[in-house]
Coordinates of C-alpha atoms in Angstrom, one line a residue:
Chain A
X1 CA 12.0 -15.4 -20.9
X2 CA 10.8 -17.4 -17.4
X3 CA 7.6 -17.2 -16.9
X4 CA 6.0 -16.2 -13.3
X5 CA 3.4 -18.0 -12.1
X6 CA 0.9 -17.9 -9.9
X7 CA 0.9 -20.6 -7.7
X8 CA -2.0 -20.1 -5.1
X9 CA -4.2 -17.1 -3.7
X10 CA -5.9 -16.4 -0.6
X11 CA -8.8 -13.7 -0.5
X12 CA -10.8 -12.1 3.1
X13 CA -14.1 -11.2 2.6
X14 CA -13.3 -7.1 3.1
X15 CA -15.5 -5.9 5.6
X16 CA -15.3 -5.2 9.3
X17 CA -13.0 -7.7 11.4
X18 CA -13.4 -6.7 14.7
X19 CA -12.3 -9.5 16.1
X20 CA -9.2 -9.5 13.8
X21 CA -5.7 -7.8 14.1
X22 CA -3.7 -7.2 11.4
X23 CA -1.4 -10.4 11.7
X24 CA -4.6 -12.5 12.2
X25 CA -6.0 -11.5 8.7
X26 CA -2.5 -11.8 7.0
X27 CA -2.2 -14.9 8.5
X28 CA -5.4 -16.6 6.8
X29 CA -5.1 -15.7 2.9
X30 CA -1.3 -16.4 3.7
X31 CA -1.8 -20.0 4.6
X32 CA -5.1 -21.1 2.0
X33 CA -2.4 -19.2 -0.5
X34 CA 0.2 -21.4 1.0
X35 CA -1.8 -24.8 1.1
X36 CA -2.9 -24.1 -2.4
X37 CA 0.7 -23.7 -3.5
X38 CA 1.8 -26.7 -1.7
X39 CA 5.3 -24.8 -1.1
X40 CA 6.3 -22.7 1.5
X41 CA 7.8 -19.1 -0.1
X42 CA 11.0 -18.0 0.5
X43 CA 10.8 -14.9 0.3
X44 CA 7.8 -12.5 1.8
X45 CA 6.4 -8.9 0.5
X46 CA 3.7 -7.2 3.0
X47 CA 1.6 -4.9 1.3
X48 CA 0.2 -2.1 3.4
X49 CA -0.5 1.7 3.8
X50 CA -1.9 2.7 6.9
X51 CA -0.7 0.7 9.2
X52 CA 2.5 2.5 10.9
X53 CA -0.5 5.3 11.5
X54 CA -3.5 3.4 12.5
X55 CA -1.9 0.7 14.3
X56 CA 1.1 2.5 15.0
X57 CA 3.5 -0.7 14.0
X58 CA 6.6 -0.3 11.8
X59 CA 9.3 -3.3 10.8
X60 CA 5.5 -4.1 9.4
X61 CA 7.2 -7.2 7.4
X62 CA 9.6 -8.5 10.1
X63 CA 6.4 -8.3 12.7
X64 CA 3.7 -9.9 10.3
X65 CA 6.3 -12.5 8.7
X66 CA 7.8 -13.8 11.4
X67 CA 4.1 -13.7 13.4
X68 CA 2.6 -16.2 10.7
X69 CA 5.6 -18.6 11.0
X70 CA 7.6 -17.3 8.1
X71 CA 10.7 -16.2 10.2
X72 CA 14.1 -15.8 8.6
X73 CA 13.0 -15.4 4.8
X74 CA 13.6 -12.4 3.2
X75 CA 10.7 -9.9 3.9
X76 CA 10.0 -6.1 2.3
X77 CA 7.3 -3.9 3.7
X78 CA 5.6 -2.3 0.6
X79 CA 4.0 1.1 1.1
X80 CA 2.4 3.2 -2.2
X81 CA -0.7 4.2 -0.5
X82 CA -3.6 2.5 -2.3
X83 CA -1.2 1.3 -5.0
X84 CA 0.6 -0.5 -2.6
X85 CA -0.5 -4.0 -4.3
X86 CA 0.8 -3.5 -7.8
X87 CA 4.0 -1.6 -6.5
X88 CA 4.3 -4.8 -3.9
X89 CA 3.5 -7.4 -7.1
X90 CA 6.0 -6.1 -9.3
X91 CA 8.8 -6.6 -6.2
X92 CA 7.9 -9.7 -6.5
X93 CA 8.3 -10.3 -10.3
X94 CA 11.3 -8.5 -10.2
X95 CA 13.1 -11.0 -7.7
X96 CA 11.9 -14.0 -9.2
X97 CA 12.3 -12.6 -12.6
X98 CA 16.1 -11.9 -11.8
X99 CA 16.1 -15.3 -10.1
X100 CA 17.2 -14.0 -6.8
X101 CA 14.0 -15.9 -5.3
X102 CA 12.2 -18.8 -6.7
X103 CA 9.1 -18.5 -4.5
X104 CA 7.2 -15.0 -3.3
X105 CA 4.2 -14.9 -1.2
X106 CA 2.6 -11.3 -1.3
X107 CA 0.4 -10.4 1.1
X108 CA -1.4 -7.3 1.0
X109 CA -3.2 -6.8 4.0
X110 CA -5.1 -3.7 5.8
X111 CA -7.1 -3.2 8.7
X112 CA -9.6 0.3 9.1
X113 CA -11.7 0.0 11.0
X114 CA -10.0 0.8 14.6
X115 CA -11.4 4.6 14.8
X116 CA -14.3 5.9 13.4
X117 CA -14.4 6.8 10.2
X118 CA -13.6 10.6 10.3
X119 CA -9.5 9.3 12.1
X120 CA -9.6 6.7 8.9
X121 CA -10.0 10.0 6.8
X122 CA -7.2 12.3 8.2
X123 CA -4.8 8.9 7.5
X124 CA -6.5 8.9 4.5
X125 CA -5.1 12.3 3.5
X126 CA -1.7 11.3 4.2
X127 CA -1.7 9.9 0.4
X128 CA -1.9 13.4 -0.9
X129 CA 0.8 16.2 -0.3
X130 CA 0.7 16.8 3.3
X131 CA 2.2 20.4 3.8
X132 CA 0.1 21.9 0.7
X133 CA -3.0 19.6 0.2
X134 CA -4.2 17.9 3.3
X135 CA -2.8 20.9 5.3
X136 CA -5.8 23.2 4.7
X137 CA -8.3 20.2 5.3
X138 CA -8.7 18.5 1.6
X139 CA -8.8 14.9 1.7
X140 CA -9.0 11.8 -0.7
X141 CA -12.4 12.3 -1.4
X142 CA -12.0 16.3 -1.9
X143 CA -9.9 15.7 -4.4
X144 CA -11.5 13.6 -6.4
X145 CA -14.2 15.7 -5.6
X146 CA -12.4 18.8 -7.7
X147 CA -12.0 16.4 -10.5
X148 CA -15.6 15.1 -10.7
X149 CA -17.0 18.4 -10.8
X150 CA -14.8 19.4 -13.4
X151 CA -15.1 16.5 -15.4
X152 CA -18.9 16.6 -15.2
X153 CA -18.9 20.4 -16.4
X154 CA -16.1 19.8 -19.2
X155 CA -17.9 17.2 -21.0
X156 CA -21.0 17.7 -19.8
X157 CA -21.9 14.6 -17.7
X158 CA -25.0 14.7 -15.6
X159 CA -25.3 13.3 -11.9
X160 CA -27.9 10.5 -13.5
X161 CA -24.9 9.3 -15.9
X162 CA -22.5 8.7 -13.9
X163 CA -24.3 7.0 -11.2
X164 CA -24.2 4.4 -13.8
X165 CA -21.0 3.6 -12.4
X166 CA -21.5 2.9 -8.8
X167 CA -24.8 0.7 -9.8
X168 CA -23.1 -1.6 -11.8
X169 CA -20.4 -2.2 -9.1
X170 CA -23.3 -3.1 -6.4
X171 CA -25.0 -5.4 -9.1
X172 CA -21.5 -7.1 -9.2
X173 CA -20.4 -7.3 -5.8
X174 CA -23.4 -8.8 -5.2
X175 CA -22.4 -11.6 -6.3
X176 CA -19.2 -12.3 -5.1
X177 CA -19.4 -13.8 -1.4
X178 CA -15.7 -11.6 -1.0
X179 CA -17.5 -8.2 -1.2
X180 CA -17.6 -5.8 1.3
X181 CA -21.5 -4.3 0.3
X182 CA -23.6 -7.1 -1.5
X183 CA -26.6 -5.3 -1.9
X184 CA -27.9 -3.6 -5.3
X185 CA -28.7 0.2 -5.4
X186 CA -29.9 2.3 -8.1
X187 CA -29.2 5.8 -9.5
X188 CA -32.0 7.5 -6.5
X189 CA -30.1 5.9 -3.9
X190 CA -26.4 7.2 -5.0
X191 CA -28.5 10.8 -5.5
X192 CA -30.2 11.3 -2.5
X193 CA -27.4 9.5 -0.1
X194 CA -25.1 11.4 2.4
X195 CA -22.6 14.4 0.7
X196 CA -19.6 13.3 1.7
X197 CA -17.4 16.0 -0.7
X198 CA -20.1 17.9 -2.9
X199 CA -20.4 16.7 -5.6
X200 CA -19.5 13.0 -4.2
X201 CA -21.9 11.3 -2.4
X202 CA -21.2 8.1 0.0
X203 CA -22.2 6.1 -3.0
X204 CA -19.0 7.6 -5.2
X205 CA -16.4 6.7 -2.7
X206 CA -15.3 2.8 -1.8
X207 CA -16.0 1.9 1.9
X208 CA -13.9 1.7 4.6
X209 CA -12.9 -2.1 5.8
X210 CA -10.6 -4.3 6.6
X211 CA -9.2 -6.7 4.7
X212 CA -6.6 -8.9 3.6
X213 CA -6.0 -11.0 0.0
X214 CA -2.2 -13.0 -0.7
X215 CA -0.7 -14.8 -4.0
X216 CA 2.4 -16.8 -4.1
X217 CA 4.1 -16.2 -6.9
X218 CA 6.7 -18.9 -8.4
X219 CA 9.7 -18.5 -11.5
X220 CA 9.6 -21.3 -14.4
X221 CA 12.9 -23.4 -13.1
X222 CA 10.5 -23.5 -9.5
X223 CA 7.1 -24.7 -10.7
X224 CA 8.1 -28.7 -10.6
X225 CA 7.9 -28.0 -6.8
X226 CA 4.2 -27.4 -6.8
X227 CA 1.8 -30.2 -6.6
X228 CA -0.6 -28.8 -9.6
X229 CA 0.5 -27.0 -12.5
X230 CA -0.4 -22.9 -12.0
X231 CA -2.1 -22.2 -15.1
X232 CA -2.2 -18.3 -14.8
X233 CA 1.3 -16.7 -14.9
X234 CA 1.8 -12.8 -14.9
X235 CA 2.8 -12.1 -18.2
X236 CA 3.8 -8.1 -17.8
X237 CA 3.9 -5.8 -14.6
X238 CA 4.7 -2.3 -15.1
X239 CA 4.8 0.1 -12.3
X240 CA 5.6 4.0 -12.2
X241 CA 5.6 6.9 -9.7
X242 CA 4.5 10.3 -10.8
X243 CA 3.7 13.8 -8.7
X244 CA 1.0 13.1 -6.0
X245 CA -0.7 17.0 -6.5
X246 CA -3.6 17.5 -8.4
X247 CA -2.3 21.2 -9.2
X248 CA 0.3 19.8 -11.6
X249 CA -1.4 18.1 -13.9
X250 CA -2.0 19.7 -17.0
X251 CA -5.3 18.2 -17.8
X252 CA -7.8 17.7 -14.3
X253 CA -10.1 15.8 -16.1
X254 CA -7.2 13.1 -17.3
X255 CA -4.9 10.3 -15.4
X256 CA -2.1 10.5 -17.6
X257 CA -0.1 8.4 -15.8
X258 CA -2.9 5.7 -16.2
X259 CA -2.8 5.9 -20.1
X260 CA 1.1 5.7 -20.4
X261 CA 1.2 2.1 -18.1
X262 CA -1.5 0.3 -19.3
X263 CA 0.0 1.6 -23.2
X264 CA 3.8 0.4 -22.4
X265 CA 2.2 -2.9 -20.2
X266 CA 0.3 -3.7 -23.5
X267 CA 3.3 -3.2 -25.8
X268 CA 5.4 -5.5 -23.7
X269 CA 3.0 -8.3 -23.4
X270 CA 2.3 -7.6 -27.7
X271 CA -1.6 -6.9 -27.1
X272 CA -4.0 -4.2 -28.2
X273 CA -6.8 -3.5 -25.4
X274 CA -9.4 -5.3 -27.5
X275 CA -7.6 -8.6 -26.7
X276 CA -8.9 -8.1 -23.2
X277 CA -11.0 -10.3 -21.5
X278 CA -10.9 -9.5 -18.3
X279 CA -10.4 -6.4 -16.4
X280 CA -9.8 -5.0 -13.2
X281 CA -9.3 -1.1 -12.1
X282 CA -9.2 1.0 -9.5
X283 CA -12.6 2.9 -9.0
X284 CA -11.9 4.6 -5.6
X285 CA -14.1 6.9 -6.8
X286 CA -16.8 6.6 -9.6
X287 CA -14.4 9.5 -11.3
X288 CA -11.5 7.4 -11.2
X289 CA -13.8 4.4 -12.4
X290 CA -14.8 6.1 -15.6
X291 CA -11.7 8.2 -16.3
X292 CA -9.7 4.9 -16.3
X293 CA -12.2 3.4 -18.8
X294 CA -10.9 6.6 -21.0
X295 CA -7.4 6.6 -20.4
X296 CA -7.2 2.8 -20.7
X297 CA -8.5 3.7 -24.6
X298 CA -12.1 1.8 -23.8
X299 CA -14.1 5.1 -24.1
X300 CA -13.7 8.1 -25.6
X301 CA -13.3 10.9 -22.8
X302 CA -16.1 12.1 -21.5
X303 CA -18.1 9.2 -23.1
X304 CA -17.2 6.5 -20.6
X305 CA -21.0 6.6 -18.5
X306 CA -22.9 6.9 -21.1
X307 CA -21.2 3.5 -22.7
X308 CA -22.4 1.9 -19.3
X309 CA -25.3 3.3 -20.0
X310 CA -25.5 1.6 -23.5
X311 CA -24.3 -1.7 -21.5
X312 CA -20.7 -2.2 -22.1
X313 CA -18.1 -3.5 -19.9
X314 CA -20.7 -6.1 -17.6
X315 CA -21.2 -9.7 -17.5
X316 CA -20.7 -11.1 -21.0
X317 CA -19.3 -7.9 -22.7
X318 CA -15.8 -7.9 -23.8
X319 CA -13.9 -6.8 -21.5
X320 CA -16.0 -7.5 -18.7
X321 CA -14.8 -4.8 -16.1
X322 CA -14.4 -5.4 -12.2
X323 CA -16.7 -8.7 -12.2
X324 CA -15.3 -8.1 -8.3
X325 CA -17.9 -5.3 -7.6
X326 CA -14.7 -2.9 -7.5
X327 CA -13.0 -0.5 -5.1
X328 CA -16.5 0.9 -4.7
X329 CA -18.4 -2.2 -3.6
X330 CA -15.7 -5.5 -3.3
X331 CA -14.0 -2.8 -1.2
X332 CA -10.9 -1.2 -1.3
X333 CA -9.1 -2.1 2.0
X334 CA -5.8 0.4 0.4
X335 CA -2.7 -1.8 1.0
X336 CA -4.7 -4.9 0.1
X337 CA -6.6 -3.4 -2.9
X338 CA -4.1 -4.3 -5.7
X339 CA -3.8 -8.0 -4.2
X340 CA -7.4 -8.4 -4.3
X341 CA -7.4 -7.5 -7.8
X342 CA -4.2 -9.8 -9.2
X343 CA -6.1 -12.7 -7.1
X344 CA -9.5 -12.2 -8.6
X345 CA -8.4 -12.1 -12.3
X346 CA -6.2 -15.0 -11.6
X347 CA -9.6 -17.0 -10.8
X348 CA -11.6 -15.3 -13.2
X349 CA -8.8 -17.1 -15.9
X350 CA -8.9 -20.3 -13.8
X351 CA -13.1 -20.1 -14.2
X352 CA -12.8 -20.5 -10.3
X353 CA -14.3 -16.6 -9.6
X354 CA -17.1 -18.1 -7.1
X355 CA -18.9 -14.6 -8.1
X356 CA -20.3 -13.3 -11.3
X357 CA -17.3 -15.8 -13.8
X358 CA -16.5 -14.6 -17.2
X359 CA -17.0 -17.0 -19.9
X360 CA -13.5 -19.0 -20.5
X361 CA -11.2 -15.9 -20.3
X362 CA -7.7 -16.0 -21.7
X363 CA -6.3 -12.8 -21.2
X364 CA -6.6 -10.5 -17.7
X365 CA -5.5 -6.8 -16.7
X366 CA -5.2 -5.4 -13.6
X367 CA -4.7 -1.6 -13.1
X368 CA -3.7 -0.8 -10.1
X369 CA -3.0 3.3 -8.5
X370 CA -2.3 5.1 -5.2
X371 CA -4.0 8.1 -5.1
X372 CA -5.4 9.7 -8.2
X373 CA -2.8 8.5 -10.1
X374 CA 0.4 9.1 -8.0
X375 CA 1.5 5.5 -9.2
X376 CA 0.0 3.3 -11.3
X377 CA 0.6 -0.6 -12.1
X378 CA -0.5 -2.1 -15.0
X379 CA -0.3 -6.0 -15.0
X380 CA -1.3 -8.3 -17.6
X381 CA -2.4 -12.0 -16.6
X382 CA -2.5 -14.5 -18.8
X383 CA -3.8 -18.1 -19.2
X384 CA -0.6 -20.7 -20.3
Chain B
X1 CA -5.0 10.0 18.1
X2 CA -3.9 13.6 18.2
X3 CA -2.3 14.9 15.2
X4 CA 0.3 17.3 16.2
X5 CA 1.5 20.3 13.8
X6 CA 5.3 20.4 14.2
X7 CA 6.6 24.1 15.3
X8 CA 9.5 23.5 13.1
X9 CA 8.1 22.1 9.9
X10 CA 5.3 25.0 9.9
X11 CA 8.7 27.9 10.4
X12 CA 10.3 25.9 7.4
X13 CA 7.1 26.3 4.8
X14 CA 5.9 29.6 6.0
X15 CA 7.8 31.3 3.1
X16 CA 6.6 29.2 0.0
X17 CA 3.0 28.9 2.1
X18 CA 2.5 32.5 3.1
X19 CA 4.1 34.7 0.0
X20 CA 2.8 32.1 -2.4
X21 CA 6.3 31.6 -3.8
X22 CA 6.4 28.7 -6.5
X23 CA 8.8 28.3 -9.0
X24 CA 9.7 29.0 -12.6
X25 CA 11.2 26.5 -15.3
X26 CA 14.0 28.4 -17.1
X27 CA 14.4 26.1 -19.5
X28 CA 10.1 25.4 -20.6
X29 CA 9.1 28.6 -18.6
X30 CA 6.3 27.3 -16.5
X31 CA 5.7 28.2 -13.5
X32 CA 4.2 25.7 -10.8
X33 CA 3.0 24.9 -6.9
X34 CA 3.8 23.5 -4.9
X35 CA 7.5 24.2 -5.1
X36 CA 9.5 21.1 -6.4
X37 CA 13.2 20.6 -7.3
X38 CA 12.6 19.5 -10.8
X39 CA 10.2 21.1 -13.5
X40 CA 6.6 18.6 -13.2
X41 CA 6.5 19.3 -16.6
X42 CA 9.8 18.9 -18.6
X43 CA 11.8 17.5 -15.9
X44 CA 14.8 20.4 -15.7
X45 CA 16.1 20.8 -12.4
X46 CA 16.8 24.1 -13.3
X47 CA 14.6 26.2 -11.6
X48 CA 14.4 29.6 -9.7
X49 CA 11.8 31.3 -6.8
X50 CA 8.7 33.1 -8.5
X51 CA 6.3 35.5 -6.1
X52 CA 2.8 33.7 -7.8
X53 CA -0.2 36.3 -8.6
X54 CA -2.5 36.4 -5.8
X55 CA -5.7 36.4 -7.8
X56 CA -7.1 33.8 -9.8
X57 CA -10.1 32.2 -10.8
X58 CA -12.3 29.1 -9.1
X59 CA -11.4 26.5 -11.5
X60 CA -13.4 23.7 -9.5
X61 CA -14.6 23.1 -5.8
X62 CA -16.0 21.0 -3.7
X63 CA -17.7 21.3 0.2
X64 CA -15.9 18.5 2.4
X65 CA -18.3 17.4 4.9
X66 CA -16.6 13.9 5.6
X67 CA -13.4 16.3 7.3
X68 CA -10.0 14.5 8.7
X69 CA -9.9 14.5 12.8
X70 CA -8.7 18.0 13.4
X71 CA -10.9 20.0 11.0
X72 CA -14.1 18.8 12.8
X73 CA -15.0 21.6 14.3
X74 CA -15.3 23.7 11.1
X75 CA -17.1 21.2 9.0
X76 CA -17.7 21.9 5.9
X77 CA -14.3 22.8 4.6
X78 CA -14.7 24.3 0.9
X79 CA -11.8 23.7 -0.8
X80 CA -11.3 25.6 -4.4
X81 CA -8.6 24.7 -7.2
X82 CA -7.6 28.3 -7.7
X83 CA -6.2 28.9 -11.4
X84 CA -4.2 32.3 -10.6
X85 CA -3.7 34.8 -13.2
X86 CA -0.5 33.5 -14.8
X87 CA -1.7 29.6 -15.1
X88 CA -0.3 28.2 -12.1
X89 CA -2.9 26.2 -9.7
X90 CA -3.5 25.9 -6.3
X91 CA -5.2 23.8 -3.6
X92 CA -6.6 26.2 -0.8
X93 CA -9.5 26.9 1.3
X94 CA -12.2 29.0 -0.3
X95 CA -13.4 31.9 2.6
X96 CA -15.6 34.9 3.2
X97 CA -18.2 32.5 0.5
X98 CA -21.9 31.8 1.1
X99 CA -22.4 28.1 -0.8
X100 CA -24.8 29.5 -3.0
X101 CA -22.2 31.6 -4.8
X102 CA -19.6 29.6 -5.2
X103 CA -19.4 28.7 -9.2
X104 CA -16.5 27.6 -11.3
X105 CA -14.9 30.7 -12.7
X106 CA -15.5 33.3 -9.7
X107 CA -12.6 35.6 -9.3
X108 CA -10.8 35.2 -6.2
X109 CA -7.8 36.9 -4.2
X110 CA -5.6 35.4 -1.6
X111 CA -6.2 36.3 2.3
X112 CA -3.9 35.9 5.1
X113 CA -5.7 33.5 7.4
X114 CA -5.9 30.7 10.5
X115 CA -6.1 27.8 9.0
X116 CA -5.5 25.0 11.9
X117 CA -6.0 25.8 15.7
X118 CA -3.1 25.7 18.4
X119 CA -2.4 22.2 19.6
X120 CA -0.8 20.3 21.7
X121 CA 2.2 22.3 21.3
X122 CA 0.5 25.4 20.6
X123 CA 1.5 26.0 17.3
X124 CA -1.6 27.5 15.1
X125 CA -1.3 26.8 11.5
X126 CA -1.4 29.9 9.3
X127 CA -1.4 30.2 5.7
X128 CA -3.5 31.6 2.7
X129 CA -7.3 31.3 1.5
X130 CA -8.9 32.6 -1.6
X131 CA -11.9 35.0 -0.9
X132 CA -14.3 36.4 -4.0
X133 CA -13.2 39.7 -5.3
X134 CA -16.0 41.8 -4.4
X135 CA -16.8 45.4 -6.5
X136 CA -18.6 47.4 -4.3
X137 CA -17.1 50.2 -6.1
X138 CA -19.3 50.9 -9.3
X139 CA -18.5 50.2 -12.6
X140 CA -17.4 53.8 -13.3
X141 CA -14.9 54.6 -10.6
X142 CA -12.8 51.5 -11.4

């Protein structure tokens, strides 16, 4: 089988780009992506979620291609809410896997902070069932709200534990000149801040920012065309769509859909979870933090804080999960998100993560969802 | 930026939305909401309209303070996952509740109600809440 490599990345700190349009920070992770490369793509996926709301634009991948000087390549607009990345990665993998392109340049790319925060929100809610969910006024963070809750009173999770989530985030994104909030808290401050949806406080969700991360991705019979040898290639991508409403799940404490791609993703790629190294997931809430620990078979459920407690999954641990500072404190700009993350485990593996680096890391997953759990990728990264 | 409720889309739901109609699997039996064209749970497609209970219990909750644009005005929204009596779940506002007594596991029963104001085009946005079952009746009269 061809192998896919990745051939440059480009990363935006996340953050507030006032001063930045939507094209303008596509344009600069596309080009330090581009110049690391050394090749121009030839074929172009955009990555994004809000933006035919909050910048009311559509023919997203015609307008941001051919604006950045990539006209007349092939060009797909990619939107899976916050899952948008992996769902705009594996595209990717699929054309150069099937040979159709021999370069891809993703670029994932969002920009949130137009309106204040509460018109952010109600776009927000558009990745949950519009008619029946974010009809009667739930949004994003009510529903994970309803989960946390529950999860807290099924297995009987304090407050205390599972702030252990959100203050290992801020220790790591404090380190990582890319993150959105680079300042540490502790388990008072995610307590005593602002309820956003009881019991979620402003510490439990990921900010709103902007921000904008690329990779150019390049097939085997290619990779003579670059000037240095890639030595990260994406070894598996699996992607699946399931229901986006929370009242059809069987278990509200459980991402299902979580379990079933990272399980098939490390089937393909012939690895067990222990073979991990690095990892990155998608804590868009400290609930969806630790029940991905659980469903990706790290931590018993209900068990997954109080392993942070014991202090697993940091600096030095194995796996050593979201060295980024995460969703909650990199940032979680939606349609960029899953870029970020492909583009920070391919440096972890090239030891060029200018944050907190992981000890020569071989192998790398990043899981990737919209929603809570509406569609999940699961991608395995891998040293050559 | 003004979200507008479309006249048309909220004539087209009002059945399923107002009556609660969901749908049972006649090939697993369940029964789930909102109504889809396939089972969620063993994929038939073969399906037919069910009239859901109307009372249930609160199986979690939360109080939204950080509201979308257009629910503002009515900050804080409770929103309860209602388990109604035959299994099925459903997301709806919680109403006629002081904060204090809201608690997973209080019996609830749907209630007509406004749920979004008139907007630009005038159309207000109806549909059901959950309110507590309240006995004022005593014990030996029910």
């Amino acid at each position: 089988m061809s192998k896919i490599y990745i051939g440059g990345v480009g990363l935006n700190r996340v953050g507030r780009h006032f001063k930045k349009d939507i094209v303008d920070l596509a344009y600069e992770v596309s080009l330090e992506a581009i110049n690391e490369a050394g090749i121009e793509p030839d074929a172009v996926i955009i990555s994004n979620s809000l933006g035919n709301v909050l910048q009311k634009q559509n023919n997203l991948a015609q307008y941001i291609s051919s604006s950045i000087g990539l006209r007349g390549k092939t060009a797909y607009h990619v939107e899976a809410g916050d899952g948008s990345g992996g769902a705009a990665i594996h595209i990717a993998y699929t054309l150069l896997k099937a040979k159709i392109a021999s370069s891809v340049l993703v670029v994932g790319v969002e920009k949130m902070t137009d309106y204040p925060s509460h018109v952010t929100h109600t776009a927000l809610s558009q990745l949950l069932n519009y008619e029946y969910e974010a009809y009667y006024g739930a949004t994003l963070s009510g529903i994970a709200a309803l989960i946390m809750r529950y999860y807290m009173k099924k297995y009987e999770v304090s407050r205390d534990a599972v702030s252990e989530w959100p203050v290992l985030m801020h220790y790591n994104a404090s380190k990582n000149p890319y993150a959105q909030i680079r300042k540490t808290i502790t388990k008072e401050n995610v307590k005593e801040s602002q309820i956003i949806a009881d019991p979620l406080t402003l510490f439990d969700i990921s900010p709103i920012g902007d921000g904008a991360a690329a990779v150019l991705l390049v097939g085997e019979d290619y990779e003579h065309q670059l000037e240095e040898k890639p030595e990260v290639f994406l070894d598996t991508v699996v992607h699946h769509a399931y229901e986006l409403e929370l009242t059809l799940r069987e278990d509200l404490a459980a991402l299902p859909t979580v379990r079933e791609t990272v399980d098939l993703a490390l089937k393909k790629a012939n690895l067990r979870i222990q073979d991990i190294d690095v990892i990155e997931l998608h804590d868009s809430f400290t609930i969806t933090g630790l029940l991905i620990l659980e469903e990706a078979g790290l931590a018993e459920r209900g068990r997954a804080a109080y392993l942070l407690s014991d202090g697993r999954f940091r600096h030095g641990d194995k796996p050593e999960v979201n060295l980024s500072g995460g969703l909650k404190a990199r940032g979680n700009p939606i349609g960029a998100t899953g870029v970020y993350q492909v583009a920070e485990v391919a440096m972890q593996l090239r030891g060029a993560f200018p944050g907190l680096q992981s000890n020569s890391p071989e192998i790398g997953l990043v899981i990737n969802m919209s929603g809570i759990g509406s569609s999940v990728s699961s991608i395995v990264i891998r040293k050559r | 930026m003004v979200w507008k409720l479309s006249p048309v889309s909220v004539w087209r739901h009002r059945i399923p939305r107002y009556r609660l109609i969901g749908k049972e699997c006649k090939k697993c039996g369940k029964h789930h909401y909102p109504p889809k064209l396939a089972c969620p749970y063993c994929g038939s497609r073969d399906l037919k309209n069910i009239e859901l209970p109307r009372s249930g219990i609160i199986e979690t909750y939360t109080v939204i303070y950080e509201v979308g644009e257009e629910f503002r005005h009515k900050a804080p929204v409770v929103i309860g996952l209602v388990k109604l009596d035959d299994g099925t779940r459903v997301i709806a506002p919680i109403t006629d509740v002081a904060e204090d007594e809201l608690e997973i596991g209080l019996r609830v029963e749907a209630t007509f109600r406004r749920i979004r104001d008139g907007d630009h085009f005038g159309v207000i946005g109806y549909g059901l809440s959950f309110r507590p079952i309240r006995t004022n009746v005593s014990k030996t009269s029910s």
